[in-house]
Coordinates of N, CA and C in Angstrom, one line a residue:
X23 N -13.6 -14.7 6.6 CA -12.2 -14.9 6.7 C -11.5 -14.1 5.6
X24 N -10.3 -13.7 5.9 CA -9.5 -12.9 4.9 C -8.9 -13.8 3.9
X25 N -9.1 -13.6 2.6 CA -8.5 -14.3 1.6 C -7.3 -13.5 1.1
X26 N -6.1 -14.1 1.2 CA -4.9 -13.4 0.8 C -4.3 -14.1 -0.5
X27 N -4.0 -13.2 -1.4 CA -3.3 -13.7 -2.6 C -2.0 -12.9 -2.6
X28 N -0.9 -13.6 -2.4 CA 0.4 -12.9 -2.2 C 1.3 -13.2 -3.4
X29 N 1.9 -12.1 -3.9 CA 2.9 -12.3 -5.0 C 4.3 -12.4 -4.4
X30 N 4.4 -12.3 -3.1 CA 5.8 -12.5 -2.5 C 5.6 -13.5 -1.4
X31 N 6.6 -14.4 -1.2 CA 6.5 -15.4 -0.2 C 6.7 -14.9 1.2
X32 N 7.1 -13.7 1.4 CA 7.5 -13.2 2.8 C 6.3 -12.7 3.6
X33 N 5.1 -12.6 3.0 CA 4.0 -12.0 3.7 C 3.1 -13.1 4.2
X34 N 2.9 -13.2 5.5 CA 2.0 -14.3 6.1 C 0.6 -13.8 6.0
X35 N -0.3 -14.7 6.5 CA -1.7 -14.4 6.6 C -1.9 -13.1 7.4
X36 N -2.9 -12.4 7.1 CA -3.2 -11.1 7.8 C -4.6 -11.1 8.3
X37 N -4.8 -11.5 9.6 CA -6.2 -11.6 10.1 C -6.7 -10.3 10.8
X38 N -6.5 -9.2 10.2 CA -7.0 -7.9 10.9 C -8.6 -7.9 10.8
X39 N -9.2 -7.7 12.0 CA -10.6 -7.7 12.1 C -11.4 -6.8 11.1
X40 N -10.8 -5.6 10.8 CA -11.5 -4.6 10.0 C -11.5 -5.0 8.5
X41 N -10.7 -6.0 8.1 CA -10.7 -6.3 6.7 C -10.8 -7.8 6.5
X42 N -11.3 -8.5 7.5 CA -11.4 -10.0 7.4 C -12.3 -10.4 6.3
X43 N -13.4 -9.7 6.0 CA -14.3 -10.2 5.0 C -13.9 -9.7 3.6
X44 N -12.8 -9.1 3.5 CA -12.3 -8.5 2.2 C -11.3 -9.5 1.5
X45 N -11.1 -9.2 0.3 CA -10.0 -9.9 -0.4 C -8.8 -9.0 -0.4
X46 N -7.7 -9.6 0.0 CA -6.4 -8.8 0.1 C -5.4 -9.3 -0.9
X47 N -5.0 -8.4 -1.8 CA -4.0 -8.8 -2.8 C -2.7 -8.0 -2.4
X48 N -1.6 -8.8 -2.2 CA -0.4 -8.1 -1.8 C 0.6 -8.3 -2.9
X49 N 1.3 -7.2 -3.3 CA 2.4 -7.2 -4.2 C 3.4 -6.3 -3.6
X50 N 4.3 -7.0 -2.8 CA 5.2 -6.2 -2.0 C 6.6 -6.3 -2.4
X51 N 7.3 -5.2 -2.5 CA 8.7 -5.1 -2.8 C 9.3 -4.2 -1.7
X52 N 9.4 -4.8 -0.5 CA 9.8 -4.0 0.6 C 10.7 -4.9 1.5
X53 N 11.9 -4.5 1.7 CA 12.8 -5.4 2.5 C 12.5 -5.5 3.9
X54 N 11.8 -4.5 4.5 CA 11.5 -4.5 5.9 C 10.1 -5.0 6.1
X55 N 10.0 -6.1 6.8 CA 8.7 -6.7 7.1 C 7.8 -5.8 7.9
X56 N 8.4 -5.0 8.9 CA 7.6 -4.1 9.7 C 7.0 -3.0 8.8
X57 N 7.6 -2.6 7.7 CA 7.0 -1.7 6.8 C 5.7 -2.3 6.2
X58 N 5.8 -3.5 5.8 CA 4.7 -4.2 5.2 C 3.5 -4.3 6.2
X59 N 3.8 -4.7 7.4 CA 2.8 -4.9 8.5 C 2.2 -3.5 8.8
X60 N 3.1 -2.5 9.0 CA 2.5 -1.1 9.3 C 1.6 -0.6 8.2
X61 N 2.0 -0.9 6.9 CA 1.1 -0.4 5.8 C -0.3 -1.1 5.9
X62 N -0.3 -2.3 6.2 CA -1.6 -3.0 6.3 C -2.4 -2.5 7.5
X63 N -1.7 -2.3 8.7 CA -2.3 -1.8 9.9 C -2.9 -0.4 9.6
X64 N -2.1 0.4 9.0 CA -2.6 1.8 8.7 C -3.7 1.8 7.7
X65 N -3.7 1.0 6.7 CA -4.8 0.9 5.8 C -6.1 0.5 6.6
X66 N -6.0 -0.4 7.4 CA -7.2 -0.9 8.3 C -7.6 0.3 9.2
X67 N -6.6 1.0 9.8 CA -7.0 2.2 10.6 C -7.7 3.2 9.8
X68 N -7.2 3.5 8.6 CA -7.8 4.5 7.7 C -9.2 4.2 7.4
X69 N -9.4 2.9 7.1 CA -10.8 2.4 6.8 C -11.7 2.5 8.0
X70 N -11.1 2.5 9.2 CA -12.0 2.7 10.4 C -12.5 4.1 10.5
X71 N -11.6 5.1 10.1 CA -11.9 6.5 10.2 C -12.6 7.0 9.0
X72 N -12.3 6.6 7.8 CA -12.8 7.2 6.6 C -13.6 6.2 5.7
X73 N -14.5 6.7 5.0 CA -15.3 5.9 4.0 C -14.3 5.4 2.9
X74 N -14.6 4.3 2.4 CA -13.7 3.7 1.3 C -13.6 4.6 0.1
X75 N -14.6 5.5 -0.1 CA -14.6 6.4 -1.2 C -13.7 7.7 -1.0
X76 N -13.2 7.8 0.3 CA -12.5 9.0 0.6 C -11.0 8.7 0.5
X77 N -10.5 8.5 -0.8 CA -9.2 8.1 -1.1 C -8.2 9.1 -0.6
X78 N -8.5 10.4 -0.7 CA -7.5 11.5 -0.4 C -7.2 11.4 1.1
X79 N -8.2 11.2 2.0 CA -7.9 11.1 3.4 C -7.2 9.9 3.8
X80 N -7.5 8.8 3.1 CA -6.9 7.5 3.4 C -5.4 7.6 3.1
X81 N -5.1 8.2 1.9 CA -3.7 8.4 1.5 C -3.0 9.3 2.4
X82 N -3.6 10.4 2.8 CA -3.0 11.4 3.7 C -2.6 10.8 5.0
X83 N -3.5 10.0 5.6 CA -3.2 9.3 6.9 C -2.0 8.4 6.8
X84 N -2.0 7.5 5.7 CA -1.0 6.5 5.6 C 0.4 7.3 5.3
X85 N 0.4 8.3 4.5 CA 1.6 9.0 4.2 C 2.2 9.7 5.4
X86 N 1.3 10.4 6.2 CA 1.7 11.1 7.4 C 2.3 10.2 8.4
X87 N 1.7 9.0 8.6 CA 2.2 8.1 9.6 C 3.5 7.5 9.2
X88 N 3.7 7.2 7.9 CA 4.9 6.6 7.4 C 6.0 7.7 7.4
X89 N 5.7 8.9 7.1 CA 6.8 10.0 7.2 C 7.2 10.1 8.7
X90 N 6.2 10.1 9.6 CA 6.6 10.2 11.0 C 7.4 9.0 11.5
X91 N 7.1 7.8 11.1 CA 7.7 6.6 11.6 C 9.1 6.3 10.9
X92 N 9.2 6.6 9.6 CA 10.3 6.2 8.8 C 11.1 7.3 8.1
X93 N 10.7 8.5 8.4 CA 11.4 9.7 7.8 C 10.6 10.2 6.6
X94 N 10.9 11.4 6.2 CA 10.2 12.0 5.1 C 10.4 11.4 3.7
X95 N 9.6 11.6 2.8 CA 9.8 11.2 1.4 C 8.8 10.1 1.0
X96 N 7.9 9.7 1.9 CA 7.0 8.6 1.5 C 5.8 9.2 0.7
X97 N 5.4 8.5 -0.3 CA 4.3 8.9 -1.2 C 3.2 7.8 -1.1
X98 N 2.0 8.2 -1.2 CA 0.9 7.2 -1.1 C -0.2 7.6 -2.1
X99 N -0.6 6.6 -2.9 CA -1.6 6.7 -3.9 C -2.7 5.7 -3.6
X100 N -3.9 6.2 -3.5 CA -5.0 5.3 -3.2 C -6.2 5.5 -4.2
X101 N -6.8 4.5 -4.6 CA -7.9 4.6 -5.5 C -8.4 3.3 -6.1
X102 N -9.4 3.4 -6.9 CA -9.9 2.2 -7.5 C -9.5 2.0 -9.0
X103 N -8.9 3.1 -9.6 CA -8.6 3.0 -11.0 C -7.4 4.0 -11.2
X104 N -6.2 3.6 -11.3 CA -5.1 4.4 -11.5 C -3.9 3.6 -12.2
X105 N -3.1 4.4 -12.8 CA -1.8 3.8 -13.4 C -0.7 4.7 -12.9
X106 N 0.4 4.1 -12.5 CA 1.5 4.9 -12.1 C 2.8 4.3 -12.6
X107 N 3.8 5.2 -12.7 CA 5.2 4.7 -13.0 C 6.0 5.6 -12.1
X108 N 6.6 5.0 -11.1 CA 7.3 5.8 -10.1 C 8.8 5.3 -9.9
X109 N 9.6 6.2 -9.4 CA 10.9 5.9 -9.1 C 11.0 6.0 -7.5
X110 N 11.6 5.0 -6.9 CA 11.5 4.9 -5.5 C 12.9 4.4 -5.0
X111 N 13.1 4.6 -3.7 CA 14.3 4.0 -3.0 C 14.2 2.5 -3.1
X112 N 15.4 1.9 -3.3 CA 15.4 0.5 -3.4 C 14.9 -0.2 -2.1
X113 N 14.0 -1.1 -2.3 CA 13.4 -1.8 -1.2 C 12.2 -1.1 -0.5
X114 N 11.8 0.0 -1.1 CA 10.7 0.7 -0.4 C 9.5 0.9 -1.3
X115 N 8.9 -0.1 -1.7 CA 7.7 -0.1 -2.6 C 6.7 -1.1 -2.1
X116 N 5.5 -0.7 -1.8 CA 4.5 -1.6 -1.3 C 3.2 -1.3 -2.1
X117 N 2.6 -2.3 -2.6 CA 1.4 -2.2 -3.4 C 0.4 -3.3 -3.0
X118 N -0.8 -2.9 -2.5 CA -1.7 -4.0 -2.2 C -3.1 -3.5 -2.4
X119 N -4.1 -4.4 -2.5 CA -5.5 -4.1 -2.7 C -6.3 -4.7 -1.6
X120 N -7.3 -4.0 -1.1 CA -8.3 -4.5 -0.2 C -9.6 -4.4 -1.0
X121 N -10.1 -5.5 -1.4 CA -11.2 -5.5 -2.4 C -10.8 -4.7 -3.6
X122 N -11.6 -3.7 -4.0 CA -11.3 -2.9 -5.2 C -10.5 -1.7 -4.9
X123 N -10.1 -1.4 -3.6 CA -9.3 -0.3 -3.3 C -7.8 -0.6 -3.3
X124 N -7.1 0.0 -4.2 CA -5.6 -0.2 -4.3 C -4.9 0.8 -3.5
X125 N -3.8 0.4 -2.9 CA -2.9 1.3 -2.1 C -1.5 1.1 -2.6
X126 N -0.9 2.2 -3.1 CA 0.5 2.2 -3.5 C 1.3 3.1 -2.6
X127 N 2.3 2.6 -1.9 CA 3.1 3.3 -1.0 C 4.5 3.1 -1.3
X128 N 5.3 4.2 -1.5 CA 6.7 4.1 -1.8 C 7.4 5.3 -1.3
X129 N 8.7 5.1 -1.1 CA 9.6 6.2 -0.6 C 10.3 6.8 -1.9
X130 N 10.1 8.0 -2.2 CA 10.7 8.7 -3.3 C 12.2 8.7 -3.2
X131 N 12.9 8.8 -4.3 CA 14.3 8.8 -4.3 C 14.9 10.0 -5.0
X132 N 16.0 10.5 -4.5 CA 16.6 11.7 -5.0 C 17.8 11.4 -5.9
X133 N 18.4 10.2 -5.8 CA 19.6 9.9 -6.5 C 19.5 8.6 -7.3
X134 N 20.3 8.5 -8.4 CA 20.2 7.3 -9.2 C 20.8 6.1 -8.5
X135 N 21.6 6.3 -7.5 CA 22.2 5.1 -6.8 C 21.2 4.3 -6.0
X136 N 20.1 4.8 -5.7 CA 19.1 4.1 -4.9 C 17.8 3.9 -5.7
X137 N 17.8 4.3 -6.9 CA 16.5 4.3 -7.7 C 16.1 2.9 -8.2
X138 N 14.9 2.6 -8.2 CA 14.3 1.5 -8.9 C 13.0 1.9 -9.4
X139 N 12.6 1.5 -10.6 CA 11.3 1.9 -11.1 C 10.3 0.7 -11.1
X140 N 9.1 1.0 -10.8 CA 8.0 0.0 -10.8 C 6.8 0.6 -11.5
X141 N 6.1 -0.3 -12.2 CA 4.9 0.1 -12.9 C 3.8 -0.6 -12.1
X142 N 2.8 0.2 -11.7 CA 1.6 -0.4 -11.0 C 0.4 0.0 -11.7
X143 N -0.5 -0.9 -12.0 CA -1.8 -0.5 -12.7 C -2.9 -1.3 -12.0
X144 N -4.0 -0.7 -11.9 CA -5.2 -1.3 -11.4 C -6.4 -0.9 -12.3
X145 N -7.1 -1.8 -12.9 CA -8.3 -1.6 -13.6 C -9.4 -2.3 -12.8
X146 N -10.3 -1.5 -12.3 CA -11.4 -2.1 -11.5 C -12.5 -2.4 -12.4
X147 N -13.0 -3.6 -12.3 CA -14.2 -4.1 -13.1 C -15.4 -3.4 -12.5
X148 N -16.1 -2.7 -13.3 CA -17.4 -2.1 -12.9 C -18.5 -3.1 -12.8
X149 N -19.1 -3.2 -11.6 CA -20.2 -4.2 -11.4 C -21.4 -3.8 -12.0

């Protein structure tokens, strides 16, 4: 069964069959629920196609799909150990982990009127 640890109250349980046995940590700052749901669906789809170690292809797939669905400017960072400090459009920041794989998805911003900054860090414990 999928164990969900949510830092926001708006995200319900997520019973996707491809990640049911994983731990899912959600830290979402996204006003659109369907963006959150699509990010999780695309992560599961990417893990169907690519090995968990192929972070570049996972990020490429998620970014390409979000750009196509919601317009250009989406950025995606995937990995097991990274730190970021990004500026993004207000309400367009999604960060979640599936086991030790972290996925950061945000829409970049061009002007100060829509900018918000977030700091995301993941330190993976080496087994």
